[in-house]
């Protein structure tokens, strides 16, 4: 893998998980120029975007499965259905919380990746 062409800017970008979408337009110029000239940071940005999108998809699928489990339990009404429903709703709530963390850009779930000065941008 190549080295970063400007290590200080690269470390700042690593702290933001290579996401500059939350920056004010007047502050983005230097970082956009850095991405244009630095293959290392561009490749890291792609990896971080793949991870973020994968986590969003996984959390969404998990929430859907827990909601489906709740519906199946309600439909069949097995013994101890109340506790199974509580478990399904708790799983749904935790999956939804993970999804909200992914969209909010909370990097505590998958490491800051750097100095942690700023977080990712919220979902559009």
Coordinates of N, CA, C and O in Angstrom, one line a residue:
X1 N 0.9 -1.2 0.0 CA 0.0 0.0 0.0 C 0.9 1.2 0.0 O 1.9 1.3 0.6
X2 N 0.4 2.3 -0.7 CA 1.2 3.5 -0.8 C 1.1 4.2 0.6 O 0.3 4.0 1.4
X3 N 2.0 5.2 0.7 CA 2.1 6.0 1.9 C 1.3 7.3 1.6 O 1.1 7.7 0.4
X4 N 0.8 7.9 2.6 CA 0.0 9.2 2.5 C 1.0 10.3 2.1 O 2.1 10.4 2.6
X5 N 0.6 11.1 1.1 CA 1.4 12.2 0.6 C 1.6 13.3 1.6 O 2.6 14.0 1.5
X6 N 0.7 13.5 2.5 CA 0.8 14.5 3.5 C 0.2 13.9 4.8 O -0.9 14.0 5.1
X7 N 1.1 13.3 5.6 CA 0.7 12.5 6.8 C -0.1 13.3 7.8 O -1.0 12.7 8.4
X8 N 0.1 14.6 8.0 CA -0.7 15.4 9.0 C -2.2 15.4 8.5 O -3.1 15.2 9.3
X9 N -2.4 15.8 7.3 CA -3.8 15.8 6.7 C -4.4 14.4 6.8 O -5.5 14.2 7.1
X10 N -3.6 13.4 6.4 CA -4.1 12.0 6.5 C -4.5 11.6 7.9 O -5.5 10.9 8.0
X11 N -3.8 12.0 8.9 CA -4.2 11.7 10.3 C -5.5 12.4 10.7 O -6.3 11.9 11.4
X12 N -5.6 13.6 10.2 CA -6.9 14.4 10.5 C -8.0 13.7 9.8 O -9.1 13.4 10.4
X13 N -7.8 13.3 8.5 CA -8.9 12.6 7.8 C -9.2 11.2 8.5 O -10.3 10.8 8.5
X14 N -8.2 10.5 9.0 CA -8.4 9.3 9.6 C -9.3 9.4 10.9 O -10.1 8.6 11.2
X15 N -9.1 10.6 11.6 CA -9.9 10.9 12.8 C -11.4 11.1 12.4 O -12.3 10.8 13.2
X16 N -11.6 11.5 11.2 CA -13.0 11.7 10.7 C -13.5 10.4 9.9 O -14.5 10.5 9.3
X17 N -12.8 9.4 10.0 CA -13.1 8.2 9.2 C -13.2 8.5 7.7 O -14.0 8.0 7.0
X18 N -12.4 9.4 7.2 CA -12.3 9.8 5.8 C -13.6 10.4 5.3 O -13.9 10.3 4.1
X19 N -14.5 11.0 6.2 CA -15.7 11.5 5.7 C -15.7 13.0 5.9 O -15.6 13.5 7.0
X20 N -15.7 13.8 4.8 CA -15.6 15.2 4.9 C -17.0 15.9 4.5 O -17.1 17.1 4.4
X21 N -18.0 15.1 4.4 CA -19.3 15.6 4.0 C -19.9 16.6 5.0 O -20.7 17.4 4.6
X22 N -19.5 16.5 6.3 CA -20.1 17.3 7.3 C -19.4 18.6 7.4 O -19.8 19.5 8.2
X23 N -18.3 18.8 6.7 CA -17.5 20.1 6.8 C -18.2 21.2 6.0 O -18.9 21.0 5.0
X24 N -18.0 22.4 6.5 CA -18.4 23.6 5.7 C -17.7 23.6 4.4 O -16.5 23.3 4.3
X25 N -18.4 24.1 3.3 CA -17.8 24.1 2.0 C -16.5 24.8 1.9 O -15.5 24.4 1.2
X26 N -16.3 25.9 2.7 CA -15.1 26.7 2.6 C -13.9 25.9 3.3 O -12.7 26.2 3.0
X27 N -14.2 24.9 4.1 CA -13.2 24.2 4.8 C -12.8 22.9 4.0 O -11.8 22.3 4.3
X28 N -13.6 22.5 3.0 CA -13.4 21.3 2.3 C -12.3 21.3 1.3 O -11.8 20.3 0.9
X29 N -12.0 22.5 0.8 CA -11.1 22.6 -0.4 C -9.8 21.8 -0.2 O -9.3 21.1 -1.0
X30 N -9.1 22.1 0.9 CA -7.8 21.4 1.2 C -7.9 19.9 1.2 O -7.1 19.2 0.7
X31 N -9.0 19.4 1.9 CA -9.2 18.0 2.0 C -9.5 17.3 0.7 O -9.1 16.3 0.3
X32 N -10.3 18.0 -0.2 CA -10.7 17.5 -1.5 C -9.4 17.5 -2.4 O -9.2 16.5 -3.1
X33 N -8.6 18.5 -2.2 CA -7.3 18.5 -3.0 C -6.4 17.3 -2.5 O -5.7 16.6 -3.3
X34 N -6.4 17.1 -1.2 CA -5.6 15.9 -0.7 C -6.1 14.6 -1.2 O -5.4 13.8 -1.6
X35 N -7.5 14.4 -1.2 CA -8.0 13.2 -1.8 C -7.7 13.0 -3.3 O -7.4 11.9 -3.8
X36 N -7.6 14.1 -4.0 CA -7.3 14.1 -5.4 C -5.9 13.6 -5.6 O -5.6 12.9 -6.6
X37 N -5.0 14.0 -4.7 CA -3.6 13.6 -4.9 C -3.1 12.4 -4.1 O -2.0 12.0 -4.4
X38 N -3.9 11.9 -3.2 CA -3.4 10.9 -2.3 C -4.2 9.6 -2.5 O -5.3 9.4 -2.1
X39 N -3.5 8.6 -3.2 CA -4.2 7.3 -3.4 C -4.4 6.6 -2.1 O -5.4 5.9 -2.0
X40 N -3.5 6.7 -1.2 CA -3.7 6.0 0.1 C -5.0 6.4 0.8 O -5.7 5.6 1.3
X41 N -5.2 7.7 0.9 CA -6.4 8.2 1.6 C -7.7 7.9 0.8 O -8.7 7.6 1.4
X42 N -7.6 7.9 -0.5 CA -8.8 7.6 -1.3 C -9.1 6.1 -1.1 O -10.3 5.8 -0.9
X43 N -8.2 5.2 -1.0 CA -8.5 3.8 -0.8 C -9.0 3.6 0.6 O -9.9 2.8 0.8
X44 N -8.5 4.3 1.6 CA -9.0 4.2 2.9 C -10.4 4.7 3.0 O -11.3 4.1 3.7
X45 N -10.7 5.8 2.3 CA -12.1 6.3 2.3 C -13.1 5.3 1.7 O -14.2 5.1 2.2
X46 N -12.6 4.6 0.6 CA -13.5 3.6 0.0 C -13.8 2.4 1.0 O -14.9 2.0 1.1
X47 N -12.7 2.0 1.7 CA -12.9 0.9 2.7 C -13.9 1.3 3.8 O -14.7 0.6 4.2
X48 N -13.7 2.6 4.3 CA -14.6 3.0 5.4 C -16.0 3.2 4.9 O -17.0 2.9 5.6
X49 N -16.2 3.6 3.6 CA -17.6 3.7 3.1 C -18.2 2.3 2.9 O -19.4 2.1 3.2
X50 N -17.4 1.3 2.5 CA -17.9 0.0 2.4 C -18.3 -0.6 3.7 O -19.4 -1.2 3.9
X51 N -17.5 -0.3 4.7 CA -17.8 -0.8 6.1 C -19.1 -0.1 6.6 O -20.0 -0.8 7.2
X52 N -19.2 1.2 6.4 CA -20.4 1.9 6.9 C -21.7 1.4 6.3 O -22.7 1.2 6.9
X53 N -21.6 1.2 4.9 CA -22.8 0.8 4.2 C -23.1 -0.7 4.6 O -24.3 -1.0 4.8
X54 N -22.1 -1.5 4.8 CA -22.4 -2.9 5.2 C -23.0 -2.9 6.6 O -23.9 -3.7 6.8
X55 N -22.6 -2.1 7.5 CA -23.2 -2.0 8.8 C -24.6 -1.6 8.8 O -25.5 -2.1 9.5
X56 N -24.9 -0.6 7.9 CA -26.3 -0.1 7.8 C -27.2 -1.2 7.3 O -28.3 -1.5 7.8
X57 N -26.7 -2.0 6.2 CA -27.5 -3.1 5.7 C -27.7 -4.2 6.7 O -28.8 -4.7 6.9
X58 N -26.6 -4.5 7.4 CA -26.7 -5.6 8.4 C -27.7 -5.2 9.6 O -28.5 -6.0 10.0
X59 N -27.6 -4.0 10.0 CA -28.5 -3.5 11.1 C -30.0 -3.5 10.6 O -30.9 -3.8 11.3
X60 N -30.2 -3.1 9.4 CA -31.5 -3.1 8.8 C -32.1 -4.5 8.7 O -33.2 -4.7 9.0
X61 N -31.3 -5.4 8.2 CA -31.7 -6.8 8.0 C -32.0 -7.4 9.4 O -33.0 -8.1 9.6
X62 N -31.1 -7.1 10.4 CA -31.3 -7.6 11.7 C -32.7 -7.1 12.3 O -33.4 -7.8 12.9
X63 N -32.9 -5.8 12.2 CA -34.2 -5.2 12.7 C -35.4 -5.9 12.0 O -36.4 -6.2 12.7
X64 N -35.3 -6.1 10.7 CA -36.4 -6.8 10.0 C -36.6 -8.2 10.5 O -37.8 -8.6 10.6
X65 N -35.6 -8.9 10.7 CA -35.7 -10.3 11.2 C -36.3 -10.3 12.6 O -37.2 -11.1 12.9
X66 N -35.9 -9.4 13.5 CA -36.5 -9.4 14.8 C -38.0 -9.0 14.7 O -38.8 -9.5 15.5
X67 N -38.3 -8.1 13.9 CA -39.7 -7.7 13.7 C -40.6 -8.8 13.1 O -41.7 -9.1 13.6
X68 N -40.0 -9.6 12.2 CA -40.6 -10.8 11.7 C -40.8 -11.8 12.8 O -41.9 -12.5 12.9
X69 N -39.8 -12.0 13.6 CA -39.9 -13.0 14.7 C -41.0 -12.6 15.7 O -41.8 -13.4 16.1
X70 N -41.2 -11.3 15.9 CA -42.3 -10.8 16.8 C -43.6 -11.1 16.2 O -44.5 -11.6 16.8
X71 N -43.8 -10.9 14.9 CA -45.0 -11.2 14.2 C -45.3 -12.7 14.2 O -46.5 -13.1 14.4
X72 N -44.3 -13.5 14.0 CA -44.5 -15.0 14.0 C -45.0 -15.4 15.4 O -45.9 -16.2 15.6
X73 N -44.3 -14.9 16.4 CA -44.7 -15.3 17.8 C -46.1 -14.8 18.1 O -46.9 -15.6 18.7
X74 N -46.5 -13.6 17.7 CA -47.9 -13.1 17.9 C -48.9 -14.0 17.2 O -49.9 -14.3 17.7
X75 N -48.5 -14.5 16.0 CA -49.4 -15.3 15.2 C -49.6 -16.7 15.8 O -50.8 -17.1 15.9
X76 N -48.6 -17.4 16.1 CA -48.7 -18.7 16.6 C -49.0 -18.8 18.1 O -49.5 -19.8 18.6
X77 N -48.6 -17.8 18.9 CA -48.9 -17.8 20.3 C -48.4 -19.0 21.1 O -49.2 -19.6 21.8
X78 N -47.1 -19.3 21.0 CA -46.6 -20.4 21.7 C -46.6 -20.2 23.3 O -46.8 -19.1 23.7
X79 N -46.3 -21.3 24.0 CA -46.1 -21.1 25.5 C -45.0 -20.1 25.7 O -44.0 -20.0 24.9
X80 N -45.1 -19.3 26.7 CA -44.1 -18.3 27.1 C -44.0 -17.3 26.0 O -42.9 -16.7 25.8
X81 N -45.1 -17.0 25.3 CA -45.0 -16.1 24.2 C -44.6 -14.7 24.6 O -43.9 -14.0 23.9
X82 N -45.1 -14.3 25.8 CA -44.8 -13.0 26.3 C -43.3 -12.7 26.3 O -42.8 -11.7 25.8
X83 N -42.5 -13.7 26.9 CA -41.1 -13.5 27.0 C -40.4 -13.6 25.6 O -39.4 -12.9 25.4
X84 N -40.9 -14.4 24.7 CA -40.3 -14.4 23.4 C -40.6 -13.1 22.7 O -39.7 -12.6 21.9
X85 N -41.8 -12.5 22.9 CA -42.1 -11.2 22.3 C -41.2 -10.1 22.8 O -40.7 -9.3 22.1
X86 N -41.0 -10.2 24.1 CA -40.1 -9.2 24.8 C -38.7 -9.3 24.2 O -38.1 -8.3 23.8
X87 N -38.2 -10.5 24.0 CA -36.9 -10.8 23.4 C -36.8 -10.2 22.0 O -35.8 -9.6 21.6
X88 N -37.9 -10.5 21.2 CA -37.9 -10.1 19.8 C -37.9 -8.5 19.7 O -37.2 -7.9 18.9
X89 N -38.7 -7.9 20.6 CA -38.8 -6.4 20.6 C -37.5 -5.8 21.1 O -37.0 -4.8 20.6
X90 N -36.8 -6.5 22.1 CA -35.5 -6.0 22.5 C -34.5 -6.1 21.4 O -33.7 -5.2 21.2
X91 N -34.5 -7.2 20.7 CA -33.6 -7.3 19.5 C -33.8 -6.3 18.5 O -32.9 -5.7 17.9
X92 N -35.1 -6.0 18.2 CA -35.5 -5.0 17.3 C -35.0 -3.6 17.7 O -34.4 -2.8 16.9
X93 N -35.2 -3.3 19.0 CA -34.7 -2.0 19.6 C -33.2 -1.9 19.5 O -32.7 -0.8 19.1
X94 N -32.5 -2.9 19.8 CA -31.0 -2.9 19.7 C -30.5 -2.7 18.3 O -29.6 -2.0 18.0
X95 N -31.2 -3.4 17.4 CA -30.8 -3.3 15.9 C -31.1 -1.9 15.5 O -30.3 -1.3 14.7
X96 N -32.2 -1.3 15.9 CA -32.6 0.1 15.5 C -31.6 1.1 16.1 O -31.2 2.0 15.4
X97 N -31.1 0.8 17.3 CA -30.1 1.7 17.9 C -28.8 1.6 17.2 O -28.1 2.6 17.0
X98 N -28.4 0.4 16.8 CA -27.2 0.3 16.0 C -27.3 1.0 14.6 O -26.4 1.6 14.2
X99 N -28.5 0.9 14.0 CA -28.7 1.6 12.8 C -28.6 3.1 13.0 O -28.1 3.8 12.1
X100 N -29.2 3.6 14.0 CA -29.1 5.0 14.3 C -27.7 5.5 14.5 O -27.3 6.5 14.1
X101 N -26.9 4.6 15.2 CA -25.5 5.0 15.4 C -24.7 5.0 14.1 O -23.9 5.9 13.9
X102 N -25.0 4.1 13.2 CA -24.4 4.0 11.9 C -24.7 5.3 11.1 O -23.8 5.9 10.6
X103 N -26.0 5.6 11.1 CA -26.4 6.8 10.4 C -25.9 8.1 10.9 O -25.6 9.0 10.2
X104 N -25.8 8.2 12.3 CA -25.3 9.4 12.9 C -23.8 9.5 12.8 O -23.3 10.6 12.9
X105 N -23.1 8.4 12.5 CA -21.7 8.5 12.3 C -21.0 8.3 13.6 O -19.8 8.7 13.8
X106 N -21.6 7.6 14.6 CA -21.0 7.4 15.9 C -19.9 6.3 15.7 O -20.2 5.1 15.4
X107 N -18.7 6.7 15.7 CA -17.6 5.8 15.4 C -17.2 4.9 16.6 O -16.3 4.1 16.5
X108 N -17.9 5.0 17.7 CA -17.5 4.2 18.9 C -17.8 2.7 18.6 O -17.2 1.8 19.1
X109 N -18.7 2.4 17.7 CA -19.1 1.0 17.4 C -18.0 0.4 16.5 O -17.8 -0.8 16.6
X110 N -17.2 1.1 15.7 CA -16.2 0.5 14.9 C -14.9 1.3 15.0 O -14.1 1.4 14.0
X111 N -14.6 1.9 16.1 CA -13.3 2.5 16.3 C -13.2 3.9 15.6 O -13.7 4.1 14.6
X112 N -12.5 4.8 16.3 CA -12.3 6.1 15.8 C -11.4 6.2 14.6 O -11.5 7.0 13.7
X113 N -10.4 5.3 14.5 CA -9.5 5.2 13.4 C -8.5 6.4 13.4 O -7.7 6.5 12.5
X114 N -8.4 7.2 14.4 CA -7.5 8.3 14.5 C -7.7 9.1 15.7 O -8.0 8.6 16.8
X115 N -7.5 10.4 15.6 CA -7.5 11.3 16.7 C -8.9 11.5 17.3 O -9.0 12.0 18.4
X116 N -9.9 11.2 16.5 CA -11.3 11.3 17.0 C -11.8 12.8 17.2 O -12.6 13.0 18.1
X117 N -11.2 13.7 16.5 CA -11.6 15.1 16.6 C -13.0 15.4 16.2 O -13.7 16.2 16.7
X118 N -13.5 14.6 15.2 CA -14.9 14.8 14.7 C -15.5 13.5 14.3 O -14.8 12.6 14.1
X119 N -16.8 13.5 14.2 CA -17.5 12.3 13.8 C -18.0 12.5 12.4 O -18.0 13.5 11.8
X120 N -18.6 11.4 11.8 CA -19.1 11.4 10.5 C -20.4 12.2 10.4 O -20.9 12.6 11.4
X121 N -20.8 12.4 9.2 CA -22.0 13.2 9.0 C -23.3 12.4 9.1 O -23.3 11.2 9.0
X122 N -24.4 13.1 9.5 CA -25.6 12.3 9.6 C -26.1 11.8 8.3 O -25.7 12.3 7.2
X123 N -27.0 10.8 8.3 CA -27.6 10.3 7.1 C -28.4 11.3 6.4 O -29.0 12.2 7.0
X124 N -28.4 11.2 5.1 CA -29.2 12.2 4.3 C -30.7 11.7 4.1 O -30.9 10.5 4.2

